[in-house]
Amino acid sequence: MAMPLPAMSRLAWRNLWRNYRRTVIMLLAISLGVWAMIFMTALLRGMVDDMVKQGVSALPGHVQIHAQAYRDDPSVTHSLPAPNEALMAVLDSDKVAAWSSRIKVPAMISSEYENRGVTLLGIDPQGELALGFKKDDVIEGRFLDGADDGGIVVGRKLLQRLESRLGKRVVVMSQDPDNTIADRGFRVVGVFKAELESLEESVVYAGRDVVQTMLGVGTDVSEIAILGFDYRAPEGLVSDIRTVVPGNSEVLSWLALDPYLGTMVKVMDGFVLVWMVVIFLALSFGLVNTLMMAIFERVREIGLMRALGMRPSAIVYQVLMESLFLLVLGLLLGNLLAIATIIPLKDGIDVSSVAQGMEMMGASSVLYPVLQWPDLLLANAVVIVLGIITSLLPAWRAAQYRPVEALSRT
Amino acid sequence: MSAISCKDLCKNYQQGDAVIKGLDHVSLEIDQGSFICLSGPSGSGKTTLLNAIGGLDSLDSGEISIDGARVDLLSKSELADLRLHQIGFVFQAYNLIPVLSARENVEFVMQVQGVGAAERNTRSSRILREVGLEGMEDRRPAQLSGGQQQRVAVARAIVSRPKLVLADEPTANLDSASMEKLMEHFHELNRVHKVTFLIATHDERVMRWAGRRISMEDGRVIRDELQKIH
């Protein structure tokens, strides 16, 4: 027969504070461990979110539509017609946050001194702004006014490479659908900066209508970029769009468009769990030691309880209850500590001293910790579940004492 | 049928190369409602016999039955249930739970039995008053004297009215007046509720209260006699 829960809880709680110092030390260890789990996970999440945002803004969008062969040969010959009525209905639905169609072709940009291979983006500036291009990123001059703007916006780094400057003319060359050279002179009307230097060097923006005219493709576009509301679940949007696009179109989510980034997100999810378990394993030694010590100090009492009629299983519950109190208190403190340290850092942690390394990983030099409730729950679940499992050994040991031997201990 | 039946109990302890005989072919029949004293020098086997009957210690051989149930064949959980519902223990050392108050220690067995709070409170208040600990209910063991702790241990053993009380030196640390009062209480339980008492003691004053006296030496019963209660 087991003791009623309130009586067992009272006994466990009092036993917990018999060795005040040991309990406080263990509580501190659990709290710090839980804090480390949650805080580091928030940093990792922030880094991954940033990587995805950077990646999605470079793509851009959560979903893209291309002609079937475009990804193998991103030339103007593999274009899409402008969105039809059925596609427009999906694009204007409440599942879509923003969208834009664009021409995207490889091109050569030349100044009077230098030339560089770039990706020429013929865009509708309003659509790009909605997709995530920030006007503030244009650090000199202006962004394009409309799809028929005759100017060009280039990256800060590229302008340095071209040894050119704002207001100067550059020539952009590409191929039209007949594989003949199509070129046009543009005046540099704006210079943009990007978190990733590689973007500044490799992408130029011109008006979509102007580029379509230059390449002679009518209203055809290279891709339609669509932004949903949750980057982690783009599949619904993909399947909705697939039902309305022409058969020769390819509809892919960012996870497929940038498999490295997609895999990274999955790896990070796994890493978070491994990280939590590793921290817990370090903690578990302390937990087992604390419980073992607590039991060795009370062998006589355990023998007494057994002699008075407590079943071995009730002794197990008693020890587990003590462990549960210790874990719950540690979790409470750890969670509060984590939340208290993450909230003040919501404006970001400047890691510009390692900015190059961060950039190589596709993340920016400011880390924004992201506290997600599922991560918080996972950390708590890991500590409670593994904590109880770990406590089974000392609890089982306690239940194995023979009453007469335990009672004779001094 | 006897309440307790012990047949040919043997229990040896290894101490270095020497074998100590804890129980040496002990056989006893104890009727329900008996009041028995176990006497004998230290190491004679009194505590070993009490522990064996209470299922606290295993035997090398022999059979123990309580109300026809073979104690030596019960599982750990069945033994726990037997002790919980049928046996009250008073140990040589008081063996109280230090984090519980006097009242909580007394109520411990009733809590495990699942007795309701009101009933527990009534019974523990009454028994603590009877053993002279009124006003000390909320004190922890460390705040009580040796004699007071012993009285708490006795109260805990009898508060749930077990069929059998196994008491090992229950009057150690008690002054004469307390001892007399305690023995009167034991006797009343024995007379009114037919609780069987098996008391191991060195105290001649306690032995006078017993209707049967069993003397032990070197693990053997050397004398088993009925006697006139004082």
XYZ file of C-alpha atoms in Angstrom:
640
model
C 0.000 0.000 0.000
C 1.350 3.403 -0.897
C 1.196 6.520 1.198
C -1.331 9.145 0.180
C 0.198 11.710 -2.164
C 0.017 14.704 0.218
C 1.783 12.784 2.992
C 4.403 11.475 0.596
C 4.928 14.979 -0.810
C 5.333 16.458 2.665
C 7.885 13.830 3.624
C 9.776 14.256 0.337
C 9.803 18.045 0.669
C 11.139 17.937 4.238
C 13.734 15.333 3.337
C 14.876 17.538 0.471
C 15.822 20.322 2.891
C 17.531 18.141 5.479
C 20.862 18.912 3.896
C 20.165 22.480 2.911
C 23.575 23.223 1.406
C 23.650 20.124 -0.766
C 20.161 20.795 -2.070
C 20.991 24.429 -2.878
C 24.148 23.411 -4.728
C 22.222 20.816 -6.733
C 19.479 23.327 -7.465
C 22.071 25.781 -8.749
C 23.579 23.076 -10.954
C 20.191 22.124 -12.412
C 19.202 25.775 -12.888
C 22.438 26.597 -14.686
C 22.106 23.502 -16.835
C 18.540 24.384 -17.775
C 19.568 27.971 -18.416
C 22.389 26.768 -20.685
C 19.956 24.485 -22.550
C 17.407 27.215 -23.169
C 19.784 30.119 -23.729
C 22.052 28.278 -26.161
C 19.024 26.892 -27.971
C 17.636 30.421 -28.297
C 20.968 31.561 -29.763
C 21.022 28.613 -32.164
C 17.430 29.273 -33.177
C 18.275 32.932 -33.687
C 21.239 32.002 -35.858
C 19.228 29.498 -37.902
C 16.349 31.950 -38.285
C 18.805 34.558 -39.471
C 20.414 32.120 -41.902
C 16.994 31.217 -43.270
C 15.948 34.861 -43.516
C 19.166 35.698 -45.334
C 18.738 32.681 -47.546
C 15.070 33.370 -48.225
C 15.771 37.026 -48.967
C 18.499 35.964 -51.400
C 16.221 33.475 -53.148
C 13.793 35.290 -52.450
C 10.497 33.900 -51.076
C 9.393 30.639 -49.478
C 8.178 29.233 -52.801
C 9.313 29.851 -56.370
C 7.872 28.965 -59.765
C 10.216 28.389 -62.674
C 10.110 26.801 -66.096
C 11.099 23.112 -65.836
C 14.646 23.496 -67.197
C 15.421 26.881 -65.692
C 17.358 25.654 -62.667
C 19.716 23.603 -64.875
C 20.103 26.402 -67.378
C 19.020 29.734 -65.898
C 18.876 31.517 -69.243
C 16.139 33.552 -70.809
C 15.181 30.639 -73.069
C 13.551 28.954 -70.070
C 10.925 31.495 -69.168
C 7.412 31.459 -67.789
C 4.404 33.322 -69.066
C 3.043 36.059 -66.786
C 0.701 34.624 -64.062
C -2.668 33.481 -65.412
C -6.026 34.077 -63.746
C -6.018 30.867 -61.647
C -2.519 31.519 -60.373
C -3.433 35.124 -59.581
C -6.307 33.862 -57.418
C -3.839 31.841 -55.305
C -1.287 34.656 -55.227
C -3.936 37.082 -54.010
C -5.250 34.624 -51.359
C -4.652 34.996 -47.619
C -2.043 32.239 -47.705
C 0.350 34.530 -49.535
C 2.040 37.420 -47.748
C 3.693 38.862 -50.893
C 4.816 37.844 -54.350
C 6.719 39.217 -57.274
C 7.629 38.086 -60.766
C 11.105 38.753 -62.057
C 13.529 38.217 -64.860
C 16.692 36.562 -63.587
C 19.464 35.891 -66.036
C 23.246 35.708 -66.023
C 24.795 38.849 -67.418
C 28.015 40.788 -67.786
C 28.247 44.298 -66.353
C 30.959 46.632 -67.629
C 32.211 50.005 -66.543
C 34.842 51.925 -68.468
C 37.496 50.111 -66.375
C 36.252 46.687 -65.340
C 33.649 44.076 -66.073
C 32.091 41.405 -63.920
C 29.741 38.479 -64.242
C 26.544 39.125 -62.326
C 22.961 37.985 -62.016
C 20.698 40.554 -63.647
C 17.379 40.843 -61.843
C 14.601 42.563 -63.711
C 12.167 43.396 -60.947
C 9.016 45.150 -59.979
C 10.356 47.230 -57.043
C 7.026 47.256 -55.184
C 6.875 43.452 -55.242
C 10.529 43.145 -54.136
C 9.972 45.508 -51.235
C 7.020 43.393 -50.158
C 9.200 40.261 -50.426
C 11.740 41.705 -48.053
C 14.096 44.015 -49.878
C 14.703 46.905 -47.476
C 14.774 50.399 -48.895
C 17.251 51.252 -46.138
C 19.692 48.856 -47.757
C 20.078 51.412 -50.539
C 22.875 53.436 -48.992
C 23.456 55.814 -51.886
C 21.042 57.189 -54.476
C 17.626 55.584 -54.665
C 15.861 52.288 -55.257
C 14.054 51.725 -58.548
C 10.820 53.660 -58.930
C 8.914 51.083 -60.953
C 9.161 48.136 -63.321
C 9.816 50.609 -66.162
C 12.644 52.472 -64.374
C 15.627 52.777 -66.715
C 18.236 52.958 -63.945
C 20.208 50.180 -62.269
C 20.928 49.513 -58.595
C 24.204 47.769 -57.846
C 25.911 46.465 -54.722
C 28.482 48.507 -52.838
C 31.206 45.915 -53.350
C 30.488 45.515 -57.047
C 30.724 49.251 -57.574
C 34.168 49.179 -55.973
C 35.195 46.308 -58.243
C 33.940 48.152 -61.297
C 35.782 51.264 -60.106
C 32.594 53.149 -60.848
C 30.275 55.334 -58.808
C 26.725 56.576 -58.453
C 25.472 58.394 -61.554
C 27.947 56.757 -63.944
C 26.759 54.611 -66.846
C 27.389 50.904 -67.099
C 26.613 48.428 -69.849
C 24.814 45.166 -69.152
C 25.049 42.304 -71.648
C 23.153 39.033 -71.752
C 21.640 36.715 -74.353
C 18.180 36.907 -75.843
C 16.078 33.786 -76.612
C 17.794 33.528 -80.023
C 21.169 33.361 -78.279
C 22.274 36.677 -79.650
C 23.826 39.298 -77.456
C 21.369 41.728 -75.966
C 22.825 44.741 -74.266
C 21.775 48.034 -72.822
C 23.320 50.995 -71.081
C 22.070 51.806 -67.581
C 22.812 54.705 -65.287
C 23.696 53.673 -61.713
C 20.875 55.223 -59.681
C 21.407 53.412 -56.419
C 23.938 51.452 -54.379
C 22.794 48.805 -51.950
C 24.445 47.061 -49.050
C 23.717 43.501 -47.945
C 24.481 41.432 -44.838
C 26.337 39.053 -47.115
C 29.136 40.636 -49.100
C 28.721 38.038 -51.827
C 25.258 39.435 -52.590
C 26.653 42.959 -53.003
C 29.055 41.626 -55.568
C 26.866 39.279 -57.575
C 23.418 40.843 -58.024
C 22.198 43.942 -59.874
C 18.614 45.261 -59.998
C 16.961 46.823 -63.037
C 13.311 47.494 -63.975
C 11.514 44.295 -65.075
C 9.832 45.862 -68.117
C 13.105 47.395 -69.252
C 14.940 44.048 -68.999
C 12.072 42.214 -70.769
C 12.365 44.711 -73.616
C 16.157 44.424 -73.667
C 15.941 40.620 -73.931
C 12.907 40.640 -76.233
C 10.832 38.209 -74.118
C 7.550 40.137 -74.064
C 5.852 39.664 -70.695
C 7.626 36.367 -69.892
C 9.490 36.092 -66.606
C 12.191 33.776 -65.195
C 10.601 33.175 -61.840
C 7.733 34.058 -59.583
C 8.781 34.382 -55.950
C 6.117 33.930 -53.274
C 6.333 34.662 -49.570
C 4.075 32.687 -47.216
C 3.604 33.243 -43.496
C 5.618 30.379 -41.989
C 8.959 29.454 -43.467
C 8.916 26.137 -41.607
C 5.774 24.906 -43.398
C 5.789 25.919 -47.059
C 4.369 22.591 -48.311
C 0.715 23.683 -48.266
C 1.473 26.685 -50.413
C 3.515 24.562 -52.822
C 0.669 22.107 -53.367
C -1.894 24.900 -53.834
C 0.245 26.515 -56.515
C 1.056 23.232 -58.265
C -2.617 22.738 -59.065
C -2.890 26.010 -61.011
C 0.414 26.431 -62.878
C 1.039 25.205 -66.445
C 2.441 21.710 -66.805
C 5.931 22.799 -67.807
C 6.377 24.750 -64.586
C 8.314 23.696 -61.558
C 7.067 24.772 -58.113
C 9.606 24.371 -55.302
C 9.873 25.482 -51.707
C 12.986 27.136 -50.340
C 13.880 23.810 -48.710
C 14.311 22.290 -52.171
C 15.740 25.422 -53.753
C 18.429 25.675 -51.120
C 18.882 22.103 -49.820
C 21.929 23.132 -47.811
C 19.853 25.618 -45.870
C 16.972 23.157 -45.495
C 19.301 20.439 -44.247
C 20.945 22.914 -41.896
C 17.594 23.657 -40.279
C 16.923 19.940 -39.770
C 20.446 19.365 -38.440
C 19.989 22.260 -36.030
C 16.725 20.719 -34.774
C 18.584 17.492 -34.062
C 21.515 19.360 -32.591
C 19.235 21.162 -30.133
C 18.014 17.817 -28.776
C 21.543 16.372 -28.608
C 22.759 19.533 -26.874
C 20.025 19.270 -24.269
C 20.704 15.593 -23.628
C 24.472 16.203 -23.333
C 23.938 18.946 -20.758
C 21.521 16.714 -18.907
C 24.021 13.840 -18.859
C 26.515 16.147 -17.146
C 23.796 17.125 -14.686
C 22.672 13.579 -14.096
C 25.930 12.644 -12.336
C 25.242 15.328 -9.756
C 21.621 14.286 -9.446
C 22.430 10.603 -8.925
C 25.181 11.499 -6.459
C 22.850 13.782 -4.490
C 20.125 11.157 -4.275
C 22.602 8.392 -3.427
C 24.058 10.507 -0.627
C 20.586 11.352 0.629
C 19.711 7.646 0.670
C 22.945 6.494 2.322
C 22.333 9.019 5.076
C 18.851 7.634 5.670
C 19.306 3.892 5.331
C 18.030 3.387 8.880
C 14.890 5.422 8.195
C 14.250 3.548 4.979
C 14.553 0.310 6.958
C 12.119 1.716 9.515
C 9.571 2.632 6.837
C 9.863 -0.854 5.389
C 9.480 -2.359 8.877
C 6.379 -0.276 9.506
C 4.739 -1.604 6.365
C 5.805 0.528 3.412
C 6.166 -1.565 0.323
C 9.411 -1.429 -1.699
C 7.461 0.315 -4.482
C 6.395 3.036 -2.026
C 10.059 3.634 -1.161
C 10.762 4.016 -4.896
C 7.941 6.570 -5.206
C 9.256 8.393 -2.150
C 12.739 8.827 -3.640
C 11.317 9.736 -7.055
C 9.131 12.363 -5.415
C 12.196 13.970 -3.857
C 13.932 13.911 -7.214
C 10.851 15.423 -8.860
C 10.791 18.300 -6.367
C 14.477 18.937 -6.974
C 14.010 18.860 -10.753
C 10.895 21.046 -10.764
C 12.545 23.656 -8.525
C 15.674 23.595 -10.687
C 13.567 23.924 -13.826
C 11.612 26.826 -12.386
C 14.788 28.711 -11.530
C 16.471 27.752 -14.801
C 13.490 28.860 -16.902
C 13.229 32.178 -15.082
C 16.956 32.742 -15.439
C 16.845 31.926 -19.156
C 13.866 34.181 -19.835
C 15.458 36.955 -17.761
C 18.645 36.792 -19.825
C 17.057 36.339 -23.248
C 14.514 39.177 -23.052
C 17.114 41.942 -22.510
C 19.017 40.597 -25.532
C 16.062 40.749 -27.913
C 17.697 43.677 -29.744
C 20.538 41.406 -30.712
C 24.046 40.425 -29.668
C 26.796 42.032 -31.717
C 29.186 39.318 -32.857
C 30.905 41.490 -35.472
C 34.291 40.389 -34.125
C 33.569 37.031 -35.762
C 31.491 38.476 -38.597
C 33.473 36.756 -41.351
C 32.908 33.362 -39.809
C 29.223 34.124 -39.337
C 28.970 35.231 -42.957
C 30.540 31.990 -44.125
C 27.700 30.235 -42.335
C 25.219 32.519 -44.017
C 24.323 34.430 -40.860
C 24.667 38.113 -40.065
C 26.939 39.705 -37.492
C 24.106 40.407 -35.056
C 22.570 37.401 -33.315
C 18.966 37.670 -32.201
C 18.125 34.983 -29.607
C 14.783 33.393 -30.428
C 12.900 31.839 -27.517
C 10.438 29.290 -28.889
C 7.880 27.652 -26.600
C 8.484 24.196 -28.111
C 12.193 24.524 -27.231
C 11.311 25.583 -23.700
C 8.945 22.622 -23.391
C 11.537 20.269 -24.860
C 14.192 21.388 -22.350
C 11.741 20.915 -19.479
C 10.594 17.546 -20.788
C 14.188 16.335 -21.242
C 15.086 17.298 -17.664
C 11.937 15.815 -16.103
C 11.845 12.587 -18.116
C 15.581 11.846 -18.041
C 15.771 13.097 -14.440
C 13.162 10.630 -13.297
C 14.766 7.823 -15.306
C 18.156 8.674 -13.771
C 16.625 8.706 -10.286
C 15.289 5.188 -10.729
C 18.694 3.700 -9.883
C 19.037 5.305 -6.415
C 15.316 4.736 -5.792
C 15.635 1.066 -6.669
C 18.724 0.781 -4.455
C 16.772 2.283 -1.556
C 13.934 -0.195 -2.025
C 16.295 -3.169 -1.951
C 17.482 -2.690 1.629
C 16.393 -5.497 3.956
C 14.635 -3.894 6.924
C 16.683 -5.696 9.566
C 19.998 -4.731 7.948
C 18.915 -1.154 7.338
C 17.705 -0.762 10.919
C 21.024 -1.963 12.281
C 22.965 0.741 10.396
C 24.312 3.516 12.572
C -5.179 -22.792 16.299
C -2.324 -20.692 17.652
C -2.019 -17.058 16.534
C 1.708 -17.516 16.001
C 3.384 -20.808 15.294
C 7.169 -21.159 15.075
C 8.592 -24.508 14.064
C 12.245 -25.370 14.313
C 13.575 -21.892 13.543
C 17.270 -21.682 12.726
C 19.288 -18.608 11.938
C 23.082 -18.423 11.909
C 25.321 -15.382 11.537
C 28.817 -15.491 10.152
C 31.283 -13.442 12.172
C 34.707 -13.884 10.642
C 35.395 -17.594 10.743
C 32.963 -18.157 13.617
C 29.306 -19.093 13.163
C 27.012 -17.463 15.710
C 23.727 -19.192 16.372
C 20.993 -16.545 16.339
C 18.205 -19.078 16.586
C 18.880 -22.716 17.284
C 15.882 -24.930 16.530
C 13.351 -22.681 18.253
C 9.747 -23.853 18.297
C 6.891 -21.893 19.890
C 3.125 -21.752 19.854
C 1.593 -18.423 20.869
C -2.159 -17.996 21.320
C -4.083 -14.909 20.321
C -4.284 -12.511 23.262
C -1.148 -13.759 24.978
C 1.101 -11.451 26.940
C 4.585 -12.912 26.730
C 7.995 -11.779 27.832
C 11.185 -12.949 26.180
C 14.066 -12.814 28.571
C 17.690 -13.691 28.395
C 21.103 -12.103 28.210
C 22.274 -9.972 25.291
C 22.928 -12.146 22.244
C 20.542 -14.848 23.452
C 18.374 -14.488 20.307
C 15.435 -12.413 21.606
C 15.712 -9.673 18.944
C 16.423 -12.229 16.229
C 13.248 -14.103 17.147
C 11.171 -10.891 17.134
C 12.637 -9.887 13.748
C 11.913 -13.326 12.306
C 8.305 -13.350 13.521
C 7.806 -9.817 12.177
C 9.219 -10.794 8.785
C 12.063 -8.313 9.097
C 14.712 -10.981 8.802
C 14.902 -14.215 6.855
C 15.496 -17.637 8.352
C 17.973 -20.313 7.419
C 15.290 -22.899 8.074
C 12.026 -23.363 9.889
C 8.457 -22.182 9.503
C 6.593 -19.222 10.965
C 2.833 -18.854 10.652
C 0.705 -15.950 11.778
C -3.007 -16.748 11.732
C -2.208 -19.674 9.489
C -0.278 -17.623 6.900
C 3.313 -18.722 6.311
C 5.425 -15.624 6.995
C 8.583 -17.263 5.665
C 6.958 -17.796 2.266
C 5.585 -14.269 1.732
C 6.986 -11.850 -0.839
C 8.470 -8.496 0.189
C 5.233 -6.672 -0.576
C 3.090 -9.271 1.212
C 5.369 -9.014 4.247
C 5.004 -5.226 4.144
C 1.209 -5.586 4.123
C 1.333 -8.063 6.989
C 3.441 -5.689 9.091
C 1.268 -2.741 8.148
C -2.047 -4.288 9.126
C -1.249 -6.856 11.796
C 1.973 -6.041 13.577
C 3.100 -3.118 15.700
C 6.819 -2.757 16.330
C 8.643 -1.082 19.182
C 12.347 -1.120 18.451
C 15.273 -1.083 20.823
C 16.401 2.283 19.462
C 13.351 4.515 19.133
C 13.604 4.782 15.362
C 11.490 7.819 14.709
C 11.473 9.710 11.425
C 13.388 12.900 12.242
C 11.614 15.187 9.746
C 8.180 14.354 11.164
C 6.668 15.700 14.375
C 5.610 13.432 17.246
C 2.028 13.436 15.951
C 3.114 12.771 12.350
C 5.327 9.899 13.500
C 2.391 8.394 15.384
C 0.106 8.883 12.380
C 2.648 7.482 9.887
C 1.368 3.899 9.921
C -2.268 5.056 9.761
C -1.408 7.251 6.777
C 0.110 4.308 4.947
C -2.993 2.308 5.882
C -5.136 5.031 4.344
C -6.971 6.053 7.524
C -8.799 9.384 7.095
C -7.344 12.604 8.505
C -10.049 13.158 11.146
C -9.787 9.611 12.462
C -5.984 9.813 12.486
C -6.110 13.049 14.407
C -8.497 11.694 17.017
C -6.536 8.513 17.540
C -3.121 10.168 17.622
C -4.294 12.863 20.071
C -5.714 10.221 22.388
C -2.696 7.955 22.327
C -0.245 10.830 22.793
C -2.274 11.978 25.782
C -2.250 8.452 27.172
C 1.531 8.168 26.900
C 1.956 11.562 28.542
C 2.973 13.600 25.533
C 0.084 16.024 25.439
C 1.343 19.438 24.320
C 4.360 17.946 22.605
C 2.544 16.768 19.480
C 4.305 19.207 17.160
C 7.799 18.615 18.424
C 10.279 16.869 16.209
C 12.221 13.886 17.658
C 15.327 16.029 18.155
C 13.278 18.229 20.497
C 12.230 15.283 22.686
C 14.148 13.422 25.401
C 15.058 9.741 25.003
C 12.123 8.663 27.155
C 9.711 10.870 25.257
C 10.934 9.486 21.936
C 10.427 5.982 23.258
C 6.852 6.865 24.192
C 6.234 8.217 20.675
C 7.569 4.940 19.266
C 5.266 2.956 21.562
C 2.305 5.153 20.613
C 3.053 4.571 16.935
C 3.161 0.812 17.470
C -0.197 0.540 19.192
C -2.222 3.405 17.717
C -3.448 1.337 14.782
C -4.464 -1.512 17.123
C -2.465 -4.322 15.531
C -3.195 -7.953 16.349
C 0.378 -8.455 17.467
C 2.866 -6.101 19.117
C 6.532 -7.044 18.959
C 8.411 -4.885 21.411
C 12.150 -4.895 21.917
C 13.070 -3.300 25.243
C 10.086 -0.913 25.136
C 10.706 0.451 28.618
C 14.366 1.281 28.176
C 14.829 4.989 28.965
C 11.533 5.147 30.864
C 11.319 6.017 34.547
C 9.350 3.709 36.833
C 6.151 5.722 36.709
C 6.193 5.902 32.890
C 7.016 2.209 32.696
C 4.083 1.313 34.941
C 1.744 3.509 32.933
C 2.926 2.003 29.659
C 2.564 -1.552 30.890
C -0.928 -0.776 32.154
C -1.772 0.504 28.698
C -0.342 -2.606 27.061
C -2.335 -4.738 29.427
C -5.553 -2.918 28.726
C -5.049 -3.401 24.981
C -4.289 -7.045 25.632
C -7.314 -7.548 27.861
C -9.893 -5.476 25.984
C -8.805 -5.891 22.369
C -7.006 -9.247 22.627
C -3.803 -7.787 21.195
C -0.966 -10.286 21.492
C 2.202 -8.900 23.074
C 5.646 -10.388 22.679
C 8.099 -8.285 24.642
C 11.839 -8.796 24.753
C 13.220 -7.307 27.930
C 15.890 -7.418 30.594
C 13.649 -5.536 32.998
C 12.296 -7.721 35.808
C 9.565 -5.143 36.471
C 8.247 -5.677 32.937
C 8.463 -9.442 33.210
C 6.092 -9.381 36.138
C 3.329 -8.166 33.834
C 3.589 -11.201 31.556
C 1.451 -14.313 31.830
C 4.115 -16.365 30.101
C 7.835 -16.024 30.233
C 10.164 -17.502 27.640
C 13.839 -17.526 28.510
C 16.458 -17.778 25.807
C 20.161 -18.442 25.733
C 22.521 -18.935 22.803
C 19.616 -18.905 20.383
C 17.689 -21.597 22.185
C 14.589 -21.555 24.337
C 15.806 -22.815 27.677
C 12.626 -22.213 29.652
C 9.001 -21.574 28.697
C 6.701 -21.129 31.659
C 3.394 -19.624 32.581
C 3.480 -17.207 35.484
C 1.137 -15.276 37.657
C 0.628 -11.686 36.618
C 1.710 -9.274 39.343
